[in-house]
C-alpha atoms as a printed R data frame, in Angstrom:
    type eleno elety resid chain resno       x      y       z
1   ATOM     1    CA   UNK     A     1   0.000  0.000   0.000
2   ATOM     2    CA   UNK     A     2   1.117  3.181  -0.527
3   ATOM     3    CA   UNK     A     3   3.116  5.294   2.244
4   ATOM     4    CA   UNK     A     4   2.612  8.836   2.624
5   ATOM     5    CA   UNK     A     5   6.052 10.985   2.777
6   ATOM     6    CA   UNK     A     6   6.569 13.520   4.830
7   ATOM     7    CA   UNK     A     7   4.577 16.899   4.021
8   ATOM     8    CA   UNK     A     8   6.698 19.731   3.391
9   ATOM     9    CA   UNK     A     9   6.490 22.700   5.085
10  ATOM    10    CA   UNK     A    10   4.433 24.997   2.523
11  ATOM    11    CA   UNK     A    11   1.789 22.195   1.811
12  ATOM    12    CA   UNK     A    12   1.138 21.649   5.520
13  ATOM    13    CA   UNK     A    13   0.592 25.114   6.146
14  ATOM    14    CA   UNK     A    14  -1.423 25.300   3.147
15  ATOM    15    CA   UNK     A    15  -3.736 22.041   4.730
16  ATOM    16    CA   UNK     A    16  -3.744 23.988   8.001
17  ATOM    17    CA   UNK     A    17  -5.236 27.327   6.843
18  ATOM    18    CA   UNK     A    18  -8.747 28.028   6.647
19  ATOM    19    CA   UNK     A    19 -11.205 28.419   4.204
20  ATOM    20    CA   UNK     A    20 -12.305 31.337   4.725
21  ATOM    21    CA   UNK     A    21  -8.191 33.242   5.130
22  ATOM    22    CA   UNK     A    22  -5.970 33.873   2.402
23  ATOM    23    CA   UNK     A    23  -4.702 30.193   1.822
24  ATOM    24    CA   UNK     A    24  -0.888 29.191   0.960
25  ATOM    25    CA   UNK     A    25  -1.359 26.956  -2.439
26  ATOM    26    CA   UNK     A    26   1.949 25.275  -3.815
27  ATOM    27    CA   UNK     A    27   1.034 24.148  -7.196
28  ATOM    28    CA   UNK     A    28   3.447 21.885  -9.656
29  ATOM    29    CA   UNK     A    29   3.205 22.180 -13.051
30  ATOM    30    CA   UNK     A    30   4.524 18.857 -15.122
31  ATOM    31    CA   UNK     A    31   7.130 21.080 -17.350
32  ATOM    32    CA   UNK     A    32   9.201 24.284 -17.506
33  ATOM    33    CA   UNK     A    33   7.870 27.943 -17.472
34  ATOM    34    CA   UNK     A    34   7.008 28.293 -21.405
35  ATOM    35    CA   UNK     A    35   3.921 29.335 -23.351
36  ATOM    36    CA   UNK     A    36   1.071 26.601 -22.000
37  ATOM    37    CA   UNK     A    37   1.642 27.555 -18.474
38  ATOM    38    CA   UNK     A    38   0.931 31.097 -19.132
39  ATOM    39    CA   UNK     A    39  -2.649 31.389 -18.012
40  ATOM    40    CA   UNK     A    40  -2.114 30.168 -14.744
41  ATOM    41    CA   UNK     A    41   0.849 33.115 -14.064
42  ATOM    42    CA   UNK     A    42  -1.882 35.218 -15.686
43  ATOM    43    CA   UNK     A    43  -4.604 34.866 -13.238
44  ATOM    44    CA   UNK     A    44  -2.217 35.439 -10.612
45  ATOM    45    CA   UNK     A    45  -1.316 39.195 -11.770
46  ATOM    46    CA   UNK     A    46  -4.724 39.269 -12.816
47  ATOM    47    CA   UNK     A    47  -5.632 39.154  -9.300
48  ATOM    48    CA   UNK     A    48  -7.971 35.716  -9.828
49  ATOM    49    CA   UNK     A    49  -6.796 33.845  -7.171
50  ATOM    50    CA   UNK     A    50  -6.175 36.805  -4.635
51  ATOM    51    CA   UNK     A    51 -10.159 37.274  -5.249
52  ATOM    52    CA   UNK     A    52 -10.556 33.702  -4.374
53  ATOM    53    CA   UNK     A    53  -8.407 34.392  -1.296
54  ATOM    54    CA   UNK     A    54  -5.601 32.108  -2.773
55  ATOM    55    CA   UNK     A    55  -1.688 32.629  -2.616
56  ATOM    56    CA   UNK     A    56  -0.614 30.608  -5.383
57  ATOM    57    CA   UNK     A    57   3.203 29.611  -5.851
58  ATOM    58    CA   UNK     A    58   3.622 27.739  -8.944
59  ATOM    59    CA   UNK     A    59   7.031 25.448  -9.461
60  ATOM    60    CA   UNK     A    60   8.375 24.531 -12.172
61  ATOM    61    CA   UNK     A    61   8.394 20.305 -13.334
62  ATOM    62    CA   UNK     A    62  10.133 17.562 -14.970
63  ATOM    63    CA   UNK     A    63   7.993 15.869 -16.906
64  ATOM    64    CA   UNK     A    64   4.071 14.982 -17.428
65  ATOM    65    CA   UNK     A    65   4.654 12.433 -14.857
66  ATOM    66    CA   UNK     A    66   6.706 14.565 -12.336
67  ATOM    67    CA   UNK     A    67   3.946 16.063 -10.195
68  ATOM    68    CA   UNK     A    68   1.854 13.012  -8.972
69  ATOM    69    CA   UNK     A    69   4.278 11.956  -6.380
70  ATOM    70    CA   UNK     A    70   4.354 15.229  -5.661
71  ATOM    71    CA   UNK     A    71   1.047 15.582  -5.026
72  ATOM    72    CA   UNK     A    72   0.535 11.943  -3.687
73  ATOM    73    CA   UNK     A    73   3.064 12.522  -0.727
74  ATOM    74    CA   UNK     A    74   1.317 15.685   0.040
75  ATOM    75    CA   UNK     A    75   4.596 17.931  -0.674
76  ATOM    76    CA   UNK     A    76   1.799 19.940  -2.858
77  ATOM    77    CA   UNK     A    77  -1.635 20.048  -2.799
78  ATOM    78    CA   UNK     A    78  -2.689 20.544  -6.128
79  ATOM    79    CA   UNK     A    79  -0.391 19.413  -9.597
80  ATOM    80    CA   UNK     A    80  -0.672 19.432 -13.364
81  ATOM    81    CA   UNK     A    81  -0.024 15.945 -14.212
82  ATOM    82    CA   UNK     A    82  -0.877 12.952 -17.537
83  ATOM    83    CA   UNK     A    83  -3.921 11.185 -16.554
84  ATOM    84    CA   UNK     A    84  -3.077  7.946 -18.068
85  ATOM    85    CA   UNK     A    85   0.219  7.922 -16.314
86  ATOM    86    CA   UNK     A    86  -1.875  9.065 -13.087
87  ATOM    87    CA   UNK     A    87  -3.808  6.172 -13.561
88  ATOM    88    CA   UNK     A    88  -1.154  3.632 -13.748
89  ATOM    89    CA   UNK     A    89   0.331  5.133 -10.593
90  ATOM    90    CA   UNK     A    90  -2.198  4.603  -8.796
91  ATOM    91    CA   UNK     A    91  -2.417  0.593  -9.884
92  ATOM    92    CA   UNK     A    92   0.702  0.509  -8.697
93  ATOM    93    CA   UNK     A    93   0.304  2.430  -5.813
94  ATOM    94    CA   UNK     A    94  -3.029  1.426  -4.320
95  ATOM    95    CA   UNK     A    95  -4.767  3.907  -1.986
96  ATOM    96    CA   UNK     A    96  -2.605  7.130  -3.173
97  ATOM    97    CA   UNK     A    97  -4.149  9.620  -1.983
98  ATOM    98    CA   UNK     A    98  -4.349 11.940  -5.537
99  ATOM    99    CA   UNK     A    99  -6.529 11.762  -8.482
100 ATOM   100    CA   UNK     A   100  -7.752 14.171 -11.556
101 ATOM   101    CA   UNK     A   101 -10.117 16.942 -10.925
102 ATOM   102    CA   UNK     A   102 -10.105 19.163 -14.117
103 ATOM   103    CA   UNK     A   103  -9.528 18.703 -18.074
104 ATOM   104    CA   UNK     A   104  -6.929 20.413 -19.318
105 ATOM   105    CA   UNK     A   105  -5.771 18.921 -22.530
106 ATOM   106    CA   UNK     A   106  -9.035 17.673 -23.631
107 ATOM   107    CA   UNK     A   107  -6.957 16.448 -27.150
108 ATOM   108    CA   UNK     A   108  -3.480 15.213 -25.482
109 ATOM   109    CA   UNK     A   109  -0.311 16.947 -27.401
110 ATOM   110    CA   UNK     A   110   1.204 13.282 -27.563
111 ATOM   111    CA   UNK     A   111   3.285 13.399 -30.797
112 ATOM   112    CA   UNK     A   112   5.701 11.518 -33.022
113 ATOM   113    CA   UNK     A   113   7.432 14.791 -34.254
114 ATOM   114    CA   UNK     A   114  10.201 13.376 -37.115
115 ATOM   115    CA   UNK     A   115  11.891 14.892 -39.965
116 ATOM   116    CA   UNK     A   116  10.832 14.224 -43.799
117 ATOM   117    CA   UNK     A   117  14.366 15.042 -44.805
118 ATOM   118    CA   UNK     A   118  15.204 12.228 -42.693
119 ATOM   119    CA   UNK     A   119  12.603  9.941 -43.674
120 ATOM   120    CA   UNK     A   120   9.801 10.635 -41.430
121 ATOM   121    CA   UNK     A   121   5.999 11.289 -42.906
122 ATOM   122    CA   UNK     A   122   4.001  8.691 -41.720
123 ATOM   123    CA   UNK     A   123   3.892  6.357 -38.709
124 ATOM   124    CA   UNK     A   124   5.171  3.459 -40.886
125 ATOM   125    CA   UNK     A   125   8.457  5.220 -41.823
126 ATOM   126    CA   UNK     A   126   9.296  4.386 -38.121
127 ATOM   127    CA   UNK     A   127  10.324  1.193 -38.919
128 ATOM   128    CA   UNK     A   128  14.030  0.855 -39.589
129 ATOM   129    CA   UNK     A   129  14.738  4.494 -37.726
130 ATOM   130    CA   UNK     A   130  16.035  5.740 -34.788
131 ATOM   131    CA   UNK     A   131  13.742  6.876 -32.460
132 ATOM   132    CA   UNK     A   132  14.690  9.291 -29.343
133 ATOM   133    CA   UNK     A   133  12.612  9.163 -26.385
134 ATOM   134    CA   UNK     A   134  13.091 10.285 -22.807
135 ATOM   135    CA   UNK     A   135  12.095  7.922 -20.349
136 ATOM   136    CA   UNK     A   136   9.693 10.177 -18.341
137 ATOM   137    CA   UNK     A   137   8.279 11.616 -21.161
138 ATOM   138    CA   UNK     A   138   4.396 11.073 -21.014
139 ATOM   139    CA   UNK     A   139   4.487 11.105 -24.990
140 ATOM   140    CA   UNK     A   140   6.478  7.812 -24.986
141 ATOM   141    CA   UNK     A   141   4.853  6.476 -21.847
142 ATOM   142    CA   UNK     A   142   1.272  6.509 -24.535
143 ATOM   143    CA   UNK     A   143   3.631  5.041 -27.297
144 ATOM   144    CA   UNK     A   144   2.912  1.236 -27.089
145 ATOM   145    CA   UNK     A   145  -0.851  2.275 -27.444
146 ATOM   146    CA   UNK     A   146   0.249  4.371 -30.890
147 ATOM   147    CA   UNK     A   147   2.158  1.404 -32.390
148 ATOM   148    CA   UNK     A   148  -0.659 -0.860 -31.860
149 ATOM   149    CA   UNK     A   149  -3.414  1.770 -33.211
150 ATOM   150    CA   UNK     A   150  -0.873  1.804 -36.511
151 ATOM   151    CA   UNK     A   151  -0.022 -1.948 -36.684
152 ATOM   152    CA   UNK     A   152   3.804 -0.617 -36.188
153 ATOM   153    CA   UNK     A   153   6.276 -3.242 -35.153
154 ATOM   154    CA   UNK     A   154   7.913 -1.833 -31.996
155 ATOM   155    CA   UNK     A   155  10.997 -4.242 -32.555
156 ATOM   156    CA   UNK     A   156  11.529 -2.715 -35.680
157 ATOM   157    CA   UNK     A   157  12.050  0.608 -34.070
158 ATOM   158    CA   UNK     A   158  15.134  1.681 -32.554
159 ATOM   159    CA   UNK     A   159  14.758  3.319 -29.514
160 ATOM   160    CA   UNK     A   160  17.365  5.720 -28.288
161 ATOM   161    CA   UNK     A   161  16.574  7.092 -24.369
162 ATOM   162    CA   UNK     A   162  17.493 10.458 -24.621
163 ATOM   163    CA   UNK     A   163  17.220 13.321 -22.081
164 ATOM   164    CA   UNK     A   164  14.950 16.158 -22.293
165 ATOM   165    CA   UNK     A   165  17.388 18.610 -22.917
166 ATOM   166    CA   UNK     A   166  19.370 16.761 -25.657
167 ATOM   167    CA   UNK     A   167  16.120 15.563 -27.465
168 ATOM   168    CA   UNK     A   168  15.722 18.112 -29.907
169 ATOM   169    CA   UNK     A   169  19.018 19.087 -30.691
170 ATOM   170    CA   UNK     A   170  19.559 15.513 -31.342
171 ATOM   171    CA   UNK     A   171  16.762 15.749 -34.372
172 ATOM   172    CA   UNK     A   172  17.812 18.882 -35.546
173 ATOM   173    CA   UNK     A   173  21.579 17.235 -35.908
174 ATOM   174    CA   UNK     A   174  20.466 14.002 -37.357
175 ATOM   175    CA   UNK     A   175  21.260 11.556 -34.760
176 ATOM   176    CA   UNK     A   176  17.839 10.518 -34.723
177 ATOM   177    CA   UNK     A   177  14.943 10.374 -37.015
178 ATOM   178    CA   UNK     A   178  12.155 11.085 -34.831
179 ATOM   179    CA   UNK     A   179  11.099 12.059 -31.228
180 ATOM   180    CA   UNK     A   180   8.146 11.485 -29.107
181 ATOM   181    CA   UNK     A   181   6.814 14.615 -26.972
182 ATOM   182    CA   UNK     A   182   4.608 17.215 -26.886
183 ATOM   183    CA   UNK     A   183   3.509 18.804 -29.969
184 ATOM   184    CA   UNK     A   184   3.845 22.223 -29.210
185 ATOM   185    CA   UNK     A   185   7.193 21.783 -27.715
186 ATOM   186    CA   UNK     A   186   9.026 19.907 -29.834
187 ATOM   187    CA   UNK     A   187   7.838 21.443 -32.480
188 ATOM   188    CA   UNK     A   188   8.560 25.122 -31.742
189 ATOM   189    CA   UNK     A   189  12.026 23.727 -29.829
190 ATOM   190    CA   UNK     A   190  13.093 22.272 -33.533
191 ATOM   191    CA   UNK     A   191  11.885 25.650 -35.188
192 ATOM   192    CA   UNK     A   192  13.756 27.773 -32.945
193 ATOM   193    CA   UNK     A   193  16.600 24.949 -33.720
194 ATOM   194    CA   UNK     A   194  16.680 26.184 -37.012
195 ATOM   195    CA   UNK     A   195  14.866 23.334 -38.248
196 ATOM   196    CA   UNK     A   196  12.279 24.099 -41.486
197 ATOM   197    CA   UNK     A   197   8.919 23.946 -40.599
198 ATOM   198    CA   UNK     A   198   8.196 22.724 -44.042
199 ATOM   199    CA   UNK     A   199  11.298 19.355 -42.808
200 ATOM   200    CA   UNK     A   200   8.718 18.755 -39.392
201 ATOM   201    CA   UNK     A   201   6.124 16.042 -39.669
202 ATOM   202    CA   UNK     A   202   4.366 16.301 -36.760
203 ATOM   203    CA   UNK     A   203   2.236 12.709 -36.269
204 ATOM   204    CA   UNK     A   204  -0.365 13.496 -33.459
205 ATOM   205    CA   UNK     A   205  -1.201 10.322 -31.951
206 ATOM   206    CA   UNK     A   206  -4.722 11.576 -31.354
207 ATOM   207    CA   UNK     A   207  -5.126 11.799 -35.073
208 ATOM   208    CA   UNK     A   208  -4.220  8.054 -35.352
209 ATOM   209    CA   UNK     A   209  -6.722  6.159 -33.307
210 ATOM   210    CA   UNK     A   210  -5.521  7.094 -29.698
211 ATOM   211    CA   UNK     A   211  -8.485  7.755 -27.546
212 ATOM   212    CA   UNK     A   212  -6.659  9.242 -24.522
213 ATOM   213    CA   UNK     A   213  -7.042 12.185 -22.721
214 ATOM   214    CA   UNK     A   214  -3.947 14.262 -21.638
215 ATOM   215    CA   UNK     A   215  -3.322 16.518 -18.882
216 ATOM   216    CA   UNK     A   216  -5.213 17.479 -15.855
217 ATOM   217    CA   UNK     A   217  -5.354 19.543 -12.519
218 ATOM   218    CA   UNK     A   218  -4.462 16.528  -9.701
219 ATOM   219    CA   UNK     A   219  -5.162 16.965  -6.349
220 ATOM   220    CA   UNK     A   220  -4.353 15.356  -3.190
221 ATOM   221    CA   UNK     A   221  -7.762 13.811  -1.810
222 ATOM   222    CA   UNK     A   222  -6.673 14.350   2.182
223 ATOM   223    CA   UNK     A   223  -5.821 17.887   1.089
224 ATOM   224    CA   UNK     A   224  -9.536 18.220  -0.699
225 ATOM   225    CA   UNK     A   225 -12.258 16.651   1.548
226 ATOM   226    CA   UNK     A   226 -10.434 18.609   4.271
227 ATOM   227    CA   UNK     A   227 -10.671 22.039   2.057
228 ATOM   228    CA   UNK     A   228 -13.264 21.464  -0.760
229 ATOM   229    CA   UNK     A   229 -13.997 25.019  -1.167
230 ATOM   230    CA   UNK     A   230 -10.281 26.246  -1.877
231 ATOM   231    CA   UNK     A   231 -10.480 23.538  -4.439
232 ATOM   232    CA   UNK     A   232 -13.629 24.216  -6.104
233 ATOM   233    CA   UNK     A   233 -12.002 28.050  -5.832
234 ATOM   234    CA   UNK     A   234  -8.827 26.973  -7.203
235 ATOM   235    CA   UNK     A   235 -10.387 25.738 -10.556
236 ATOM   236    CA   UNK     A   236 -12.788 28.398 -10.724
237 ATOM   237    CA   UNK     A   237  -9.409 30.514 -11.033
238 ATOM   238    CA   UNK     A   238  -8.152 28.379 -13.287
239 ATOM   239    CA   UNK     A   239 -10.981 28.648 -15.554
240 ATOM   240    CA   UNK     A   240 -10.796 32.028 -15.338
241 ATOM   241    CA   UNK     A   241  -7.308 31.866 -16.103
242 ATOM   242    CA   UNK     A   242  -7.391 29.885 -19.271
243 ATOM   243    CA   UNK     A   243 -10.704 31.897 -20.218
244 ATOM   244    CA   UNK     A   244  -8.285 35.568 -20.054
245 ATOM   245    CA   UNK     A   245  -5.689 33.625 -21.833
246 ATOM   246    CA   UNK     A   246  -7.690 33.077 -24.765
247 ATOM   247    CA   UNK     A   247  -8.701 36.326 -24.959
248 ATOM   248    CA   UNK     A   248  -5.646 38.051 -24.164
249 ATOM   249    CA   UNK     A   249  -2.577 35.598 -25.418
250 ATOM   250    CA   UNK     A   250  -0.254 38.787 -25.311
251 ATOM   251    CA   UNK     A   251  -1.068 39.440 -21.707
252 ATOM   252    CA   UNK     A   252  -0.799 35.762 -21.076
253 ATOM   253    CA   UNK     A   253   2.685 35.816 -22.440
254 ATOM   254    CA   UNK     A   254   3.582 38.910 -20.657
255 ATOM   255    CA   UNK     A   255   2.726 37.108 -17.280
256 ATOM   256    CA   UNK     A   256   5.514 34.424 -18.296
257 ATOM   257    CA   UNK     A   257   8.331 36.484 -19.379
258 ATOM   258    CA   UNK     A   258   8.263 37.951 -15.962
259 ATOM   259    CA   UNK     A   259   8.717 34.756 -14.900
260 ATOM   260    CA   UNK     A   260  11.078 33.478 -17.320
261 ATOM   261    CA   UNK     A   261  12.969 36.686 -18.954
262 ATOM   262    CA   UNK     A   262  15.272 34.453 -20.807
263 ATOM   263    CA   UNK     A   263  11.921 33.116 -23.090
264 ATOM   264    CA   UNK     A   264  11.574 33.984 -26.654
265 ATOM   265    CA   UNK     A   265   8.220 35.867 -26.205
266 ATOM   266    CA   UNK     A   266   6.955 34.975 -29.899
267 ATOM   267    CA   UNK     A   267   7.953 30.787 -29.395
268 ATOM   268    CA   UNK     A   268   6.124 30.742 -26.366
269 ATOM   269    CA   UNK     A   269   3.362 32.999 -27.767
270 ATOM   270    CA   UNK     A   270   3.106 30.515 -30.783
271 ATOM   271    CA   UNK     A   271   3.459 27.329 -28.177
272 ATOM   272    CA   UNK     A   272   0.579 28.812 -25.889
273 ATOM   273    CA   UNK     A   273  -1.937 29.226 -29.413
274 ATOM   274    CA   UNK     A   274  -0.834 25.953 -30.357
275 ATOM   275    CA   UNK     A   275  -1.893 24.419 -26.900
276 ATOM   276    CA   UNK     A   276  -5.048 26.380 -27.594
277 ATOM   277    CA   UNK     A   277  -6.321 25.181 -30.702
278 ATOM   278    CA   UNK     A   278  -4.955 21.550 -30.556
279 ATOM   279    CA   UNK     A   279  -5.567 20.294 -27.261
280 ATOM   280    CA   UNK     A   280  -7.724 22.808 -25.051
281 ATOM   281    CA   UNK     A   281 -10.618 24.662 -26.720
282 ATOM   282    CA   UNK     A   282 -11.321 21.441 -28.428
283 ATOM   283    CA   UNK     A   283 -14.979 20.995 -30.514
284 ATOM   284    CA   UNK     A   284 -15.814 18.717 -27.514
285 ATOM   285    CA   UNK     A   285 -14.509 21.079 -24.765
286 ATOM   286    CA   UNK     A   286 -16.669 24.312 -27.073
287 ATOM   287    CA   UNK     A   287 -20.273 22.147 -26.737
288 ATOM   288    CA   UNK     A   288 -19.718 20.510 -23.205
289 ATOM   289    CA   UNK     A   289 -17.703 23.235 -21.563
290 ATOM   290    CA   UNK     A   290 -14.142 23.500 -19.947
291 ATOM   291    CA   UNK     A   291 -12.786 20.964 -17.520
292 ATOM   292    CA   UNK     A   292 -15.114 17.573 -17.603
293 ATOM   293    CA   UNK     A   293 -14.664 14.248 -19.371
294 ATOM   294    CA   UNK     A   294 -16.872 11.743 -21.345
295 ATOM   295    CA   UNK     A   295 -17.173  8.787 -19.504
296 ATOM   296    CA   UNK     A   296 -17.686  6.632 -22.127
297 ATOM   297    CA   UNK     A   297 -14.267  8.512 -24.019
298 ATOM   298    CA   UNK     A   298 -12.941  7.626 -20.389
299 ATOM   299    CA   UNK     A   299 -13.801  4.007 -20.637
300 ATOM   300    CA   UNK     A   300 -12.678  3.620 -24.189
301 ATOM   301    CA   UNK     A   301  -8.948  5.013 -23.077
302 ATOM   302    CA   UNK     A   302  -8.861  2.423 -19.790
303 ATOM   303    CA   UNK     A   303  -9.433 -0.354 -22.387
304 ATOM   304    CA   UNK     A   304  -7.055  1.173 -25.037
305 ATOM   305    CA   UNK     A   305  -4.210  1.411 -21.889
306 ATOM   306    CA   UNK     A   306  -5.240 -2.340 -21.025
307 ATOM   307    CA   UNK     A   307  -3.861 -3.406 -24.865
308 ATOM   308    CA   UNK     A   308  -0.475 -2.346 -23.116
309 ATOM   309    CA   UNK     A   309  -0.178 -2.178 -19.851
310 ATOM   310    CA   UNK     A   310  -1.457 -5.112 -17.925
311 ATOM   311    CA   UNK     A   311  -2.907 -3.773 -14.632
312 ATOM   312    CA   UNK     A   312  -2.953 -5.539 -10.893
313 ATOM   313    CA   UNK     A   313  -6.186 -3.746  -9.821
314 ATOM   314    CA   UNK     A   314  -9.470 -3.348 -11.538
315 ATOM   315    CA   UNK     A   315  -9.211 -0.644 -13.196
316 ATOM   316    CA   UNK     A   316 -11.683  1.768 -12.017
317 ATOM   317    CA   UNK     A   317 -12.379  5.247 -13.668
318 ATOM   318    CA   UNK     A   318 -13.851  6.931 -10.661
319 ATOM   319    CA   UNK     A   319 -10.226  6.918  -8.722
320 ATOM   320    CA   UNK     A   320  -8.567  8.463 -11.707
321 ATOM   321    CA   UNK     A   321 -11.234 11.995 -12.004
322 ATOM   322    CA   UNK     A   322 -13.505 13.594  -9.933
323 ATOM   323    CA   UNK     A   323 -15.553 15.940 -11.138
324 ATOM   324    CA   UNK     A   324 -17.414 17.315  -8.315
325 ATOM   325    CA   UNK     A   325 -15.391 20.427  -8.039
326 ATOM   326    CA   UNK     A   326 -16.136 21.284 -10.872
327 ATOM   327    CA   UNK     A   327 -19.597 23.183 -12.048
328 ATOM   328    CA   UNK     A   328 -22.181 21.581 -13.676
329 ATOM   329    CA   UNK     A   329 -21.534 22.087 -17.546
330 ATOM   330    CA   UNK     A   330 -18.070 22.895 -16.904
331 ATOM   331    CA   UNK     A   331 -16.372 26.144 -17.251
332 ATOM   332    CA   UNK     A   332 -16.606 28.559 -20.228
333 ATOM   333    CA   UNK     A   333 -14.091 29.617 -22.414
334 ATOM   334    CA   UNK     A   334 -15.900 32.278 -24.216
């Protein structure tokens, strides 16, 4: 069973405050400070969360699957974390006390992103190439499910672990034919590179049969039924968040270079539209509202993540979202 670690001190002063007082919120995001994690730094100097009588301190990540242990242990409350690596956690970690509470990435950025000049325009070209992946990456964790949606031959495919850092510059000098990651930062990291766009093939694995959802607000479940309402306030701020984001990308972007000087304002600018169009304000997400899931969408991904991962629990949707922080409908992103 799974063993709590010890709470740090921010989170268990955070756990300690009450509802009704400005209350201390650590929050981890699953990557670094580029353009998709702009709306959350934009409802803080929009004042959103101060409204909601919320101090929000957001940290930087690792990785899609960084922040659930994060969260889990209780070193922070809430986390932005891959909900089919959240679920998998959890089967291996029975009774951890985190799950999913809010949508993000309706349409998950998990990409193949290759090279044509290299060989790379459909999932089939694979076969016979190097592929780079970095072990934590929450792209390659979904891979398996990809290859089978495509009939590709996985032991055709040579995979090279790379590092996060090196993954890019690796494509953009050859070394390998393809990467897996996020769409909207591999892409824009090749680009900036100096890699054509017109060389990029970007294979979203969504577009190829993989019925997944992506990211999602995670929450520690001691930290919640002990302070629903700064959760349901917490999303309501992020709604709000993502909401002035869309409407404002400039100001959005503004709110990250303070945060990150050394950003290239137009990248992340391009990154945080990208996110936009391709994985957030999704057809689905524009008739059913901001932050929910289909359950039977839900269901089809737990039996697409059976085909490759062979779980030791029952798996069992309800631990892996919760929606009842969330309004009814969802949040609006008009």
């Amino acid at each position: 069973m799974f063993q709590k670690s010890i709470i740090s001190l921010a989170a268990l002063t955070a756990m300690a405050a009450p509802a009704f007082a400005e209350t201390n919120i650590p929050f981890a995001l699953d990557w670094k400070f580029e353009g998709p994690s702009a709306p959350y730094f934009l409802a803080v100097d929009n004042g959103t969360f101060a409204e909601k009588d919320l101090s929000v301190e957001i940290s930087e990540g690792a990785g899609s699957l960084d922040a659930i242990p994060k969260v889990a242990t209780g070193a922070f409350p809430l986390g932005f974390a891959d909900i089919n690596s959240l679920m998998r956690f959890l089967d291996q970690n029975p009774g951890a006390p985190v799950t999913a509470i809010m949508m993000i990435y309706d349409a998950p950025p998990f990409a193949v992103v290759g090279r044509k000049s290299l060989g790379i325009e459909e999932p089939a070209d694979l076969e016979g190439k190097v592929l780079g992946a970095p072990p934590p990456d929450g792209a390659w964790a979904q891979f398996p499910i990809f290859a089978a949606q495509t009939g590709l031959d996985m032991d055709a495919i040579t995979v090279e672990p790379v590092g996060f850092p090196t993954r890019e510059p690796m494509l953009a000098a050859g070394e390998v034919a393809a990467v897996t990651g996020f769409s909207f930062s591999s892409t824009l990291n090749l680009k900036r590179l100096g890699v054509e766009e017109d060389d990029l093939s970007v294979l979203l694995m969504t577009d190829y049969g993989v019925d997944l959802y992506g990211n999602a607000i995670i929450v520690n479940t001691d930290f919640a039924s002990e302070n629903p309402e700064v959760v349901t306030a917490f999303l309501e701020a992020i709604g709000e968040g993502w909401k002035d984001a869309i409407a404002d990308p400039d100001a959005a972007i503004d709110a990250l270079i303070a945060r990150n000087p050394a950003a290239d304002a137009g990248i992340e600018k391009e990154r945080l539209e990208m996110a936009i169009s391709d994985n957030v304000n999704t057809a689905y997400v524009q008739e059913n509202g901001f932050g929910g899931i289909d359950d039977e969408r839900m269901a089809n991904a737990i039996e697409q993540t059976k085909t490759v991962y062979e779980f030791t629990n029952a798996p069992d949707a309800s631990l892996y979202f919760d929606s009842s922080y969330l309004p009814e409908g969802g949040f609006s992103l008009e």
